Coordinates of C-alpha atoms and ligand atoms in Angstrom, one line a residue:
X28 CA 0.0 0.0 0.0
X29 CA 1.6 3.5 -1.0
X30 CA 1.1 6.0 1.3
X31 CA 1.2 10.1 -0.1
X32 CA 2.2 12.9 1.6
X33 CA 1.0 16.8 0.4
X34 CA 3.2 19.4 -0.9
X35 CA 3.3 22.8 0.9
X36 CA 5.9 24.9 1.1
X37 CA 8.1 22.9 -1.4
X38 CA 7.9 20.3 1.2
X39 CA 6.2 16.8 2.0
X40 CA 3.6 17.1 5.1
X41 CA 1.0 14.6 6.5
X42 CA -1.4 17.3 7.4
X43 CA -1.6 18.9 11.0
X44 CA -4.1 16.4 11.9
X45 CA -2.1 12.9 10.1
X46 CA -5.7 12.1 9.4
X47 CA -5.7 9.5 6.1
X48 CA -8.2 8.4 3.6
X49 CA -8.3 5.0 1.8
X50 CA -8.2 5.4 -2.1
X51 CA -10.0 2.7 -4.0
X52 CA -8.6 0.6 -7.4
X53 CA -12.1 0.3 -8.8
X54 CA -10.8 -3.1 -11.0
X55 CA -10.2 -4.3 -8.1
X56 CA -12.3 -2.4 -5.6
X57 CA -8.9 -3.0 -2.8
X58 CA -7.5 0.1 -1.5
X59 CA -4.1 0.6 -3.0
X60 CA -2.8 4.0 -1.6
X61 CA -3.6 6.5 1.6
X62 CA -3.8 10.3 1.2
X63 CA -3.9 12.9 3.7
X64 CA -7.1 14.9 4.7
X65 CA -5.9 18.4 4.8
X66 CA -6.9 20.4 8.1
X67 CA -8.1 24.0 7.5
X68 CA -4.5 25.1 9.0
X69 CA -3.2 22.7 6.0
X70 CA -5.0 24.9 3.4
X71 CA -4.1 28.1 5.5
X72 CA -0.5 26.9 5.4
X73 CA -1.2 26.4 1.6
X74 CA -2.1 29.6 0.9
X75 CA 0.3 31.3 3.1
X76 CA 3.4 29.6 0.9
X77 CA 1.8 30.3 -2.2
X78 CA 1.5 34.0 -1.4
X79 CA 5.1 34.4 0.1
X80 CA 6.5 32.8 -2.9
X81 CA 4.7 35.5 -5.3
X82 CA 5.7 38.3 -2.9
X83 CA 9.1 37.3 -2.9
X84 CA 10.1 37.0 -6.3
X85 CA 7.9 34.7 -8.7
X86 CA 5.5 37.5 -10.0
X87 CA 9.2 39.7 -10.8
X88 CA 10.8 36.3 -12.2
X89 CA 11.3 37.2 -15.6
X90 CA 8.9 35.5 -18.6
X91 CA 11.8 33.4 -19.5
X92 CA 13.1 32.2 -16.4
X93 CA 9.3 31.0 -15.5
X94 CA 9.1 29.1 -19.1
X95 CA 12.3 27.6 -18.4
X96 CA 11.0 26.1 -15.3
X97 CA 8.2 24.8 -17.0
X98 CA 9.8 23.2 -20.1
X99 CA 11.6 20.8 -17.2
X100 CA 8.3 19.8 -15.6
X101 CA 7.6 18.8 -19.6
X102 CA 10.3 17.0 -20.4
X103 CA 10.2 15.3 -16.2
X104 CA 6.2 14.3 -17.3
X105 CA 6.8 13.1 -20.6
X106 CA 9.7 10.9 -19.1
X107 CA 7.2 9.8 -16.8
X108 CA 4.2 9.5 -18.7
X109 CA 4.0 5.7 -18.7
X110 CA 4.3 5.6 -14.7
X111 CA 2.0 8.1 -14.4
X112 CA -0.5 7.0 -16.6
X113 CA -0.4 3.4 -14.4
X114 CA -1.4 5.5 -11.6
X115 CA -3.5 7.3 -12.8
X116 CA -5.2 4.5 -14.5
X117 CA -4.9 2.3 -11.2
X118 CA -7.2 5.0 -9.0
X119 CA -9.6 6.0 -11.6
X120 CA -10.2 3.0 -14.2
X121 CA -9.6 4.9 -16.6
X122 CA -7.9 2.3 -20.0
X123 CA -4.1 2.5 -20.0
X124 CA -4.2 3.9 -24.0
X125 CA -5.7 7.0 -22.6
X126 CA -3.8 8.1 -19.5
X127 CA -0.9 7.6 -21.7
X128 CA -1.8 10.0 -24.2
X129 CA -3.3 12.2 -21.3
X130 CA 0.1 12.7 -19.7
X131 CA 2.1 13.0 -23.4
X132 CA -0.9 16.0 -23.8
X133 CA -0.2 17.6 -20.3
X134 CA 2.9 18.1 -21.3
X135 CA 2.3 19.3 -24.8
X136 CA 0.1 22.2 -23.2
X137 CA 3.2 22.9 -20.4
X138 CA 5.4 23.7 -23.2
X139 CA 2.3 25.6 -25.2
X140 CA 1.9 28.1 -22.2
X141 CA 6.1 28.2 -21.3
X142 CA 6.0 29.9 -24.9
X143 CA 3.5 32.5 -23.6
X144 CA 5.3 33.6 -20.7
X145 CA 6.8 36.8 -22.4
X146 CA 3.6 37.3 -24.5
X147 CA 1.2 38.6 -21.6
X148 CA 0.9 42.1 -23.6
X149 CA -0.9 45.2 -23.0
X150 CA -1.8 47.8 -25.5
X151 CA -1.2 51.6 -25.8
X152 CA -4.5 54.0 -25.8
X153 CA -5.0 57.5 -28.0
X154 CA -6.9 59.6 -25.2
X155 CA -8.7 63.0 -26.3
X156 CA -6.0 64.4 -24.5
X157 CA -2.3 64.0 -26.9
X158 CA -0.2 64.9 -23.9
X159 CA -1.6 61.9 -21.3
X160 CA -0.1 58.7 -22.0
X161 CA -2.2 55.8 -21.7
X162 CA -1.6 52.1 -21.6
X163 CA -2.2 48.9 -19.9
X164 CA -0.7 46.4 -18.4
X165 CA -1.3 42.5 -17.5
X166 CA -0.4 41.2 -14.2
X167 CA -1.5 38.0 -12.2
X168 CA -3.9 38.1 -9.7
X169 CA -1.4 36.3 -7.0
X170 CA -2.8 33.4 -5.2
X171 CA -5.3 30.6 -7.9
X172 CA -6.9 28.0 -6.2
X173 CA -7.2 24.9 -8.7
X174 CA -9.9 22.9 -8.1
X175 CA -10.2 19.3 -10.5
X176 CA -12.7 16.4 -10.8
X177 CA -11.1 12.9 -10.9
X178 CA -11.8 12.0 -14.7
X179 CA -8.7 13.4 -15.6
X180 CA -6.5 14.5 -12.5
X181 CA -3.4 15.4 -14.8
X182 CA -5.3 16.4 -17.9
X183 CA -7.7 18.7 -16.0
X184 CA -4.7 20.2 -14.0
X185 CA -3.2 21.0 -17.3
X186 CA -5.7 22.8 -18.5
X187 CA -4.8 25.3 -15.2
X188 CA -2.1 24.9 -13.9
X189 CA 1.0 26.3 -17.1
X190 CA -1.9 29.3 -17.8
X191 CA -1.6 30.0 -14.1
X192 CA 2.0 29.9 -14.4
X193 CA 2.7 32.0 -17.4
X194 CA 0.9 34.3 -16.2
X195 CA 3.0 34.9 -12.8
X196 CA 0.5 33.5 -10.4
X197 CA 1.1 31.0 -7.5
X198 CA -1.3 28.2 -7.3
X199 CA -3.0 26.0 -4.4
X200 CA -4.1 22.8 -5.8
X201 CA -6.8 20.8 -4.6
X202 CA -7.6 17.1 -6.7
X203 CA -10.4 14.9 -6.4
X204 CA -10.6 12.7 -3.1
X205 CA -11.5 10.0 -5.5
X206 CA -8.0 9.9 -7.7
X207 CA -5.6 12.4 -6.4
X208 CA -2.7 10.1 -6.3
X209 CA -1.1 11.3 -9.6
X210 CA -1.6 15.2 -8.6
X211 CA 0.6 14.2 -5.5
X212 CA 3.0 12.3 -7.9
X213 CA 3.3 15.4 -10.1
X214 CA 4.8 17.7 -7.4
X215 CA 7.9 15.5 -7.3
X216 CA 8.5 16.4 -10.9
X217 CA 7.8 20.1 -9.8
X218 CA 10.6 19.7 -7.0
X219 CA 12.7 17.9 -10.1
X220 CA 12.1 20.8 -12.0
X221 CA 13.6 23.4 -9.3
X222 CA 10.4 25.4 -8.7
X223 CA 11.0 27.5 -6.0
X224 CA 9.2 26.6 -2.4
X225 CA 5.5 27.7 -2.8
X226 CA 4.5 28.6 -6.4
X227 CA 3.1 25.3 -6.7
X228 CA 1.2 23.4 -3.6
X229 CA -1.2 20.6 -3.4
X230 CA -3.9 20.2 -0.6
X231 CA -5.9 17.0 -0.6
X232 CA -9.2 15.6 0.7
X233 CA -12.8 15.9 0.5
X234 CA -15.3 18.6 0.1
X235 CA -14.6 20.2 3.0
X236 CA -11.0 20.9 1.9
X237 CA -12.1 22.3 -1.6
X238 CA -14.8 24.7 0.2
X239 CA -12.0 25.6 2.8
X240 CA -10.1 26.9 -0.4
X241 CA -12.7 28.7 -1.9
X242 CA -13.7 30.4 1.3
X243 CA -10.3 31.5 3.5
X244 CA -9.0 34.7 2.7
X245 CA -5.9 34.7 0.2
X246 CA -7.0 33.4 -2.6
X247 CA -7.3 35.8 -5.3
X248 CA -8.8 33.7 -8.2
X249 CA -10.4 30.5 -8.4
X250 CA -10.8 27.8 -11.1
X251 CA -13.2 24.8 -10.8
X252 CA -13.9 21.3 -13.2
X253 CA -16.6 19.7 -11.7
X254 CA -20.2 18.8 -11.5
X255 CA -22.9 21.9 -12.0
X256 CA -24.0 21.5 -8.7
X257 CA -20.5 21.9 -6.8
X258 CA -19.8 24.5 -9.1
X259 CA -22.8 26.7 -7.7
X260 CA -21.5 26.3 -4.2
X261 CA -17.7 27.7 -5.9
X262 CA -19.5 30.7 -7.3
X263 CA -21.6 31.8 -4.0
X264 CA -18.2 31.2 -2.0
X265 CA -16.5 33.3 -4.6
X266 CA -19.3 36.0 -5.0
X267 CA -18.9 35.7 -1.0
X268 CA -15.1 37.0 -1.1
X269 CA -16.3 38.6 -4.3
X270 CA -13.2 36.7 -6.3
X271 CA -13.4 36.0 -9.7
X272 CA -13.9 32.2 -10.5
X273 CA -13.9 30.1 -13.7
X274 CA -16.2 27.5 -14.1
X275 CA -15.7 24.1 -15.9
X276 CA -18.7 22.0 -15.2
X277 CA -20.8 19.1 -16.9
X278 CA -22.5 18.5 -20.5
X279 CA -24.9 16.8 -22.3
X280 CA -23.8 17.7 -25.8
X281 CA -25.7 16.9 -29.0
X282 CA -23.3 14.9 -32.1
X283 CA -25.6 15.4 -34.8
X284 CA -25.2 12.8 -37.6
X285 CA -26.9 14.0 -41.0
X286 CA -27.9 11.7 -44.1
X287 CA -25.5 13.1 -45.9
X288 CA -22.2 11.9 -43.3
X289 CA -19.3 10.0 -44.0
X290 CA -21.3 7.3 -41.8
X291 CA -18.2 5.2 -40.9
X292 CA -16.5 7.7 -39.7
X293 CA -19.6 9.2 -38.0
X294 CA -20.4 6.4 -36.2
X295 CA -16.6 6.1 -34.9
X296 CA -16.8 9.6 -33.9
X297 CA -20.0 8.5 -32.2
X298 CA -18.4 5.4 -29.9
X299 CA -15.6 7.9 -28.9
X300 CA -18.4 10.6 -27.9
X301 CA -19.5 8.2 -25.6
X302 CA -17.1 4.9 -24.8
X303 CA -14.4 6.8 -24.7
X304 CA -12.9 7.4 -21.3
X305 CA -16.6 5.0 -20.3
X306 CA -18.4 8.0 -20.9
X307 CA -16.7 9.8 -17.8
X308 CA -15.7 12.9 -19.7
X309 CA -17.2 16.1 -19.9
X310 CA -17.2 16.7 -23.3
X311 CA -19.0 13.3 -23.6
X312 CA -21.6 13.4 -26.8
X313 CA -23.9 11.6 -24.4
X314 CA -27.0 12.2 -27.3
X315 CA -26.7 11.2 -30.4
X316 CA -29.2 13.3 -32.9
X317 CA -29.5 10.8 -35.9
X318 CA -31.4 12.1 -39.1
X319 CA -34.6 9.6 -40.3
X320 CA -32.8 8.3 -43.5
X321 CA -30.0 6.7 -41.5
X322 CA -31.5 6.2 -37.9
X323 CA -31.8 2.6 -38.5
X324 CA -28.6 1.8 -40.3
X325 CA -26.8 3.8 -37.3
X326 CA -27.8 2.5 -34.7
X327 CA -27.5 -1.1 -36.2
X328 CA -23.5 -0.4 -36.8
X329 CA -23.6 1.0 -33.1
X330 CA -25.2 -1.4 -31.4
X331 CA -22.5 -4.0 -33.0
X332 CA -19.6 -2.3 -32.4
X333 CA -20.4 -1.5 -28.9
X334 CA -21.3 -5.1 -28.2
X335 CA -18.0 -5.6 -29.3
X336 CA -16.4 -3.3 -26.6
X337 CA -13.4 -5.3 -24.8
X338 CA -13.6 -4.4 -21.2
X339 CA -11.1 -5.4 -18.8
X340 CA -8.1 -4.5 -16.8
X341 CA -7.6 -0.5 -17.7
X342 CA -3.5 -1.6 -17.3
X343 CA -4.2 -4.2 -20.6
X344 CA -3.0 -2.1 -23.5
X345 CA -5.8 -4.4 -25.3
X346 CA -8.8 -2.8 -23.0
X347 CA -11.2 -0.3 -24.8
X348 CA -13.1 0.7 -22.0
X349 CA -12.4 0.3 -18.1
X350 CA -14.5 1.3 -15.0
X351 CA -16.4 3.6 -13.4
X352 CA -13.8 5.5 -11.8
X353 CA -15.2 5.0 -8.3
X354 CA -18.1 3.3 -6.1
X355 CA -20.6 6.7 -6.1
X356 CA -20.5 7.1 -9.5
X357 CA -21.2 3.2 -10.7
X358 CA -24.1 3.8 -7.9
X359 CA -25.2 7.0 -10.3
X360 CA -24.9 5.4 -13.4
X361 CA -26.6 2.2 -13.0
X362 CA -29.8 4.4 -11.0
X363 CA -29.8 6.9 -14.4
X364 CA -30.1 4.0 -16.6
X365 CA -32.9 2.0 -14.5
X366 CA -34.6 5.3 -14.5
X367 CA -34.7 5.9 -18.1
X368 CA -35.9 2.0 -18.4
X369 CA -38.3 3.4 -15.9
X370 CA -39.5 5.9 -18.4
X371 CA -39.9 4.2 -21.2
X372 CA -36.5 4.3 -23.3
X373 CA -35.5 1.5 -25.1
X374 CA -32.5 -0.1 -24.4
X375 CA -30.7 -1.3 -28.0
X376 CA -27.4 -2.4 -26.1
X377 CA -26.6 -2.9 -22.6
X378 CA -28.1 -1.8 -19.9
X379 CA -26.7 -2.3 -16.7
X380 CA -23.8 -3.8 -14.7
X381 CA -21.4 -6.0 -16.6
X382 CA -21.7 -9.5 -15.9
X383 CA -18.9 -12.0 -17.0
X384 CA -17.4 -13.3 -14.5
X385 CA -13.6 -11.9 -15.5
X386 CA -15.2 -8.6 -14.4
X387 CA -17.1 -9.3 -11.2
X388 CA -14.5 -7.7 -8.7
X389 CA -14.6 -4.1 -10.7
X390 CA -17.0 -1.3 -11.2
X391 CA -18.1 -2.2 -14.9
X392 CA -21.4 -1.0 -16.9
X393 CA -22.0 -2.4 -20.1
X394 CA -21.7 -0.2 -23.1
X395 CA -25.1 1.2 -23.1
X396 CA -27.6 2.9 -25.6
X397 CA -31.3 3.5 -25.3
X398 CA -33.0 4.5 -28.7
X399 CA -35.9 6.5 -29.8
X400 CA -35.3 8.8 -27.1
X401 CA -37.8 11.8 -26.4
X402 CA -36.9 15.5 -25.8
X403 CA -39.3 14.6 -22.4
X404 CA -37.3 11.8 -20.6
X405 CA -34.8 12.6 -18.4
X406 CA -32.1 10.5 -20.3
X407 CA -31.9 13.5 -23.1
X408 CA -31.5 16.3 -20.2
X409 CA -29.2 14.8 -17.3
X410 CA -25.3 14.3 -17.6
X411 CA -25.0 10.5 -16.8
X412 CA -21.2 10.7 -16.9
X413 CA -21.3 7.1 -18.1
X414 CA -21.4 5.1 -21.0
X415 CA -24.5 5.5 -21.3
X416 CA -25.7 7.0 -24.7
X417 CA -29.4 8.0 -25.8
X418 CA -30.1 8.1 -29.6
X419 CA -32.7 10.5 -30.6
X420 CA -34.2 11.1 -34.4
X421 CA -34.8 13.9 -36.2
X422 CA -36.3 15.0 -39.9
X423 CA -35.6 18.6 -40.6
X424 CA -31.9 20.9 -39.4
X425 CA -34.3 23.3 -37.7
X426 CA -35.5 20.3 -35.7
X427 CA -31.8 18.8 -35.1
X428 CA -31.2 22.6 -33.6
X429 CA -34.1 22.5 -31.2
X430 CA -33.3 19.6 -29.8
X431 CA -29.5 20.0 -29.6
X432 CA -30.0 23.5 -27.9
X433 CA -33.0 21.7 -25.7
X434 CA -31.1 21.3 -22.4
X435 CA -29.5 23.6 -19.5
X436 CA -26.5 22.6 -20.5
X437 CA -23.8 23.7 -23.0
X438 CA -20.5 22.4 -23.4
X439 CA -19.8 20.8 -26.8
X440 CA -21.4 19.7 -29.5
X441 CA -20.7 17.7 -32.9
X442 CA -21.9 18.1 -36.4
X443 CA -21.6 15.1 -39.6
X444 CA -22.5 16.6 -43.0
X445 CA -20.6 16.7 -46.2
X446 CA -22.8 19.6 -47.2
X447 CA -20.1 22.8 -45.8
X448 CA -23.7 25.4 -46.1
X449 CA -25.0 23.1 -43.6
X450 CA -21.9 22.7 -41.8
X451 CA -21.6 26.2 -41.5
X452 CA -24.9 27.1 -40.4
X453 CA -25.3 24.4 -37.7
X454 CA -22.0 25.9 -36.5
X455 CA -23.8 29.3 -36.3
X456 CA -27.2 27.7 -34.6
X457 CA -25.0 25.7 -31.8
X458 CA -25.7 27.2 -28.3
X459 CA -22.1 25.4 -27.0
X460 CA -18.5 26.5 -26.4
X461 CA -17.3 24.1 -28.8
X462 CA -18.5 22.7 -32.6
X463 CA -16.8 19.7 -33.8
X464 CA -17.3 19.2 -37.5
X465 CA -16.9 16.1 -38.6
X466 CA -14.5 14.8 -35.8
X467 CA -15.4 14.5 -32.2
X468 CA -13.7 15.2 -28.3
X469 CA -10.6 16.9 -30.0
X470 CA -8.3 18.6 -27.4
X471 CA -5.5 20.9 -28.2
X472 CA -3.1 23.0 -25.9
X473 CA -4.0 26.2 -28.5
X474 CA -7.7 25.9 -28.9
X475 CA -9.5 27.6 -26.4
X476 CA -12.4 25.8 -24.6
X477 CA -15.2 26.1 -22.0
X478 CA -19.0 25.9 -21.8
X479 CA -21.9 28.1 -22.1
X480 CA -25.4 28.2 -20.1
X481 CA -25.0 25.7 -16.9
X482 CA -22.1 23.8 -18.5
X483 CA -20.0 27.0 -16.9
X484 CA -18.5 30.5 -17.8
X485 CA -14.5 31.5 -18.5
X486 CA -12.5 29.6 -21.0
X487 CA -9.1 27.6 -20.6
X488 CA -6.3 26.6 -22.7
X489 CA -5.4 29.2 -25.6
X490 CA -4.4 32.2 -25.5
X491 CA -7.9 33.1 -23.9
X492 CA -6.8 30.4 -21.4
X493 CA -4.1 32.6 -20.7
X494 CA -6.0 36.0 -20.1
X495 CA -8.5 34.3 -17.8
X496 CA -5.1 33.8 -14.5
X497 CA -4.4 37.7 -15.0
X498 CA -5.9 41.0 -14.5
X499 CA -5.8 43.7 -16.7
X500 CA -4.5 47.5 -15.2
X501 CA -5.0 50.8 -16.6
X502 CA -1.9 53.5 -16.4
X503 CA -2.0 57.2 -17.7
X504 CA 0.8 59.4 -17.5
X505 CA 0.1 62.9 -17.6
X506 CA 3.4 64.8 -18.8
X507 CA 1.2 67.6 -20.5
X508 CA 2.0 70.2 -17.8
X509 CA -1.0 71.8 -17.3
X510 CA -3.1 72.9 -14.4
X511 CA -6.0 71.8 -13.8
X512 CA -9.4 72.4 -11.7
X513 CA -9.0 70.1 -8.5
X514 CA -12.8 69.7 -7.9
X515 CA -13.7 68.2 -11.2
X516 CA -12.8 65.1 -12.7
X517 CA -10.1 65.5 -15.8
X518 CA -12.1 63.9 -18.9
Ligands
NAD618 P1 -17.6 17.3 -8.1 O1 -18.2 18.6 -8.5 O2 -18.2 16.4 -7.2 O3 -16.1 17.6 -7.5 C1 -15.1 18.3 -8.1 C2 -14.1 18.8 -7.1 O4 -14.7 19.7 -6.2 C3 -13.5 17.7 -6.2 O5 -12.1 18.0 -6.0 C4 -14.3 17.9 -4.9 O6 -13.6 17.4 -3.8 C5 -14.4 19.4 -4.9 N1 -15.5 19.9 -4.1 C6 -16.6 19.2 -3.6 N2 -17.4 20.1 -2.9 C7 -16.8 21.3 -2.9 C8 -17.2 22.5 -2.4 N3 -18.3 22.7 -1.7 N4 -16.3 23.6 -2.6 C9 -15.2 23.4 -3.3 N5 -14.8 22.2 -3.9 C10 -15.6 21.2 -3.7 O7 -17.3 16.6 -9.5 P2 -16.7 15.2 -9.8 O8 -17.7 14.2 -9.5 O9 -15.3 15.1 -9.2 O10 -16.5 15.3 -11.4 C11 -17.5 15.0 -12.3 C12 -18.1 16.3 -12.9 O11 -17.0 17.1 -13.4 C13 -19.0 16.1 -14.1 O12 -20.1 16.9 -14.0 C14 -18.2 16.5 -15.3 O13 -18.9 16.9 -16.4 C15 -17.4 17.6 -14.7 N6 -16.2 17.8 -15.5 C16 -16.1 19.0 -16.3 C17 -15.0 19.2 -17.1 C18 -14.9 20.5 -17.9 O14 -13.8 20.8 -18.4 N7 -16.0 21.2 -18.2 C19 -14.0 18.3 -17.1 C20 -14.1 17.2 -16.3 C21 -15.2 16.9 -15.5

């Protein structure tokens, strides 16, 4: 059994109170590793470091000192990636194949945001007035708190942590209690690296420690991948301090397969919408919007391929699809898909636990798919998280866009047409931060991304990525000489 420590301070600590938690291998379901449960002092003490080590010299450190830095914590993670991706895979089920490429990606966006380090610009202003000078400047806000789900410790982290970085700010990190085992890993590669003591720390624990972090005083800017629901509580805590706060949260986005698709490729683009990752990703196209001329011939190709889905040990290079990554979520996912039995969808594949007997110790759901799905069931509105997809059908575009744009949610979204008018205007019509066209859950360390309506607000990665750790500042120098009237304002 491995047994973590946190990182504060550029140093290994059990937490004021040595109190441990258990973290589960759902193959298995044996507990393979302790973590600490940070105190409130532990968070305290995390901010504390954090904010000395901007205050005494990270936010002066010059652009290309800080990218230097992070170039090492590349090259240390892509050395690593294989390790990593073991753990990773061991505490969230997650198949080897993509952990792997998760950690080869992390690194990829390091180096993206390295190269931004001396890019953080401001601009120069004409006033009214030819003899006032007026510019602005970019700074970081200080202290981040870092707040990630357990889908994608590393990968989610990623999509933070070098944007934090570039921009000058110190960061408090604070990992899913379910898998935060290769969060604690990473901050050896940080010590590696040579960071100096503070600009990176790691809290762990349960909810309690995440709300501690939003609520102390210190923390200048938070950022938050989770559920909607925990992301409400991040934004009263944050409209409590009155702190700015990005918000990554949930989906249920519409991949929208026209008569006129490349249908093999669609219908791959469909299986890794949703059996990708077991459908424990937030960009998950969790509905699938079929048009009436190919419903059938869809969902026949599906329904066979995803019978074919090898599930197994997520270590087995061979395994397509592993676990739920922990006990509370296989709970959630099997109790969505009775209830949409309950409601009348019908299941075309799966539909439940997994039964062989090579799987009986893990957390496994059958590849699942309900078809003829209606706009009123529950199933077309509620993130499952799972692999769990509903197939709807539709006639008419203007009927594809009212029930793609049909739920509270807004995250992604994906669009098969060989026609490029249509292409274009169901780009237009798409209420979601991102449009796939003809490909589906692309990720890239330049293209920015985030969610609209209740799938969250801010954007990360990019050079938008970028702007959302710093905080722009307006200067004007007045060198014109003149006097002016104290009691009224100079316009
Ligand atoms: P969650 O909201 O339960 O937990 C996320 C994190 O918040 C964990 O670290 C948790 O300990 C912490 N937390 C819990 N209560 C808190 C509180 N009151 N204050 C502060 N922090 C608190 O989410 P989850 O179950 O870990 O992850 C699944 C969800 O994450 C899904 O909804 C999924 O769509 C979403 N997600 C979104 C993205 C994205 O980029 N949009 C990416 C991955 C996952």
């Amino acid at each position: 059994m491995k047994s973590y420590e946190m990182f504060i301070d550029g140093a290994w600590t059990p937490g004021s109170d040595r109190q441990r938690f258990e973290t589960l291998n759902p193959y298995t379901q044996q507990p393979w590793a302790t973590i600490p449960q940070a105190s409130k002092e532990d968070v305290r003490a995390a901010i504390a470091a954090a904010r000395t080590a901007f205050d005494n010299g990270w936010r002066r450190m010059p652009g290309l000192k800080r990218a230097a830095l992070m170039v090492r914590l590349a090259e240390i993670l892509e050395r690593e990636a294989k390790p990593m991706a073991v753990i990773e895979s061991t505490d969230n089920g997650k198949v080897i194949r993509e952990t792997s490429a998760q950690m080869i990606y992390a690194a990829r966006v390091f180096r993206y945001f390295a190269g931004l380090t001396d890019k953080l610009r401001g601009s120069t202003i004409p006033l009214d007035h030819p003899d006032i000078f007026d510019f602005t400047v970019r700074e970081p806000y200080g202290v981040v708190a870092l707040i990630t789900a357990w889908n994608s410790p590393i990968a989610l982290l990623a999509n933070k942590l070098p944007a934090a970085l570039a921009a000058g700010n110190c960061a408090v990190i604070k990992p899913s209690e379910h898998a935060s085992a290769s969060t604690l890993e990473f901050c050896k590669f940080v010590e590696e690296a040579g960071f100096p003591p503070g600009v990176i720390n790691v809290v762990t624990g349960d909810a309690a420690v995440g709300s501690a972090l939003t609520e102390l005083d210190g923390v200048d800017k938070i950022s938050f991948t989770g559920s909607p629901g925990v992301g409400r509580r991040v934004a009263a805590a944050a409209a409590q301090r009155l702190v700015p706060v990005t918000l990554e949260l949930g989906g249920k986005s519409p991949n929208i397969i026209f008569d006129d698709a490349d249908l093999p490729k669609a219908i791959v683009g469909a299986l890794a919408g949703i059996f990708a990752a077991t459908g424990q990703t937030c960009i998950a196209g969790s509905r699938l919007l079929v048009q009436s001329p190919v419903y059938e011939t869809v969902i026949e190709k599906l329904v066979e391929r995803a019978n074919k889905i090898v599930m197994g040990n997520p270590l087995d290079p061979a395994t397509e699809m592993g676990t739920a990554a922990n006990r509370p979520q296989f709970e959630r996912i099997l109790a969505a898909i009775e209830s949409a039995k309950s409601q009348g969808a019908k299941v075309a594949a799966g539909g439940g636990g997994a039964t062989e007997p090579a799987l009986k110790d893990g957390l496994f759901i059958k590849p699942t798919i309900f078809r003829d799905v209606h706009q009123d069931m529950s199933v077309a509105h509620h993130e499952i998280f799972g692999p769990v997809l509903s197939i709807i059908p539709f006639e008419s575009e203007d009927e594809a866009i009212a029930i793609a744009n049909g739920t509270r949610l807004g995250l992604a979204s994906g669009v098969w047409t060989q026609n490029i008018s249509r292409a274009m205007r169901m780009i237009r019509a798409m209420d979601a931060g991102v449009v796939w066209v003809n490909t589906y859950r692309m990720v890239s360390a330049q293209a920015p991304f985030g969610g609209r309506k209740e799938s969250g607000y801010g954007k990360e990665r990019g050079d938008e990525g970028l702007l959302e750790f710093s905080v722009l500042k307006n200067v004007m120098v007045d060198f014109s000489g003149e006097d002016r009237d104290p009691f009224a304002a100079k316009t």
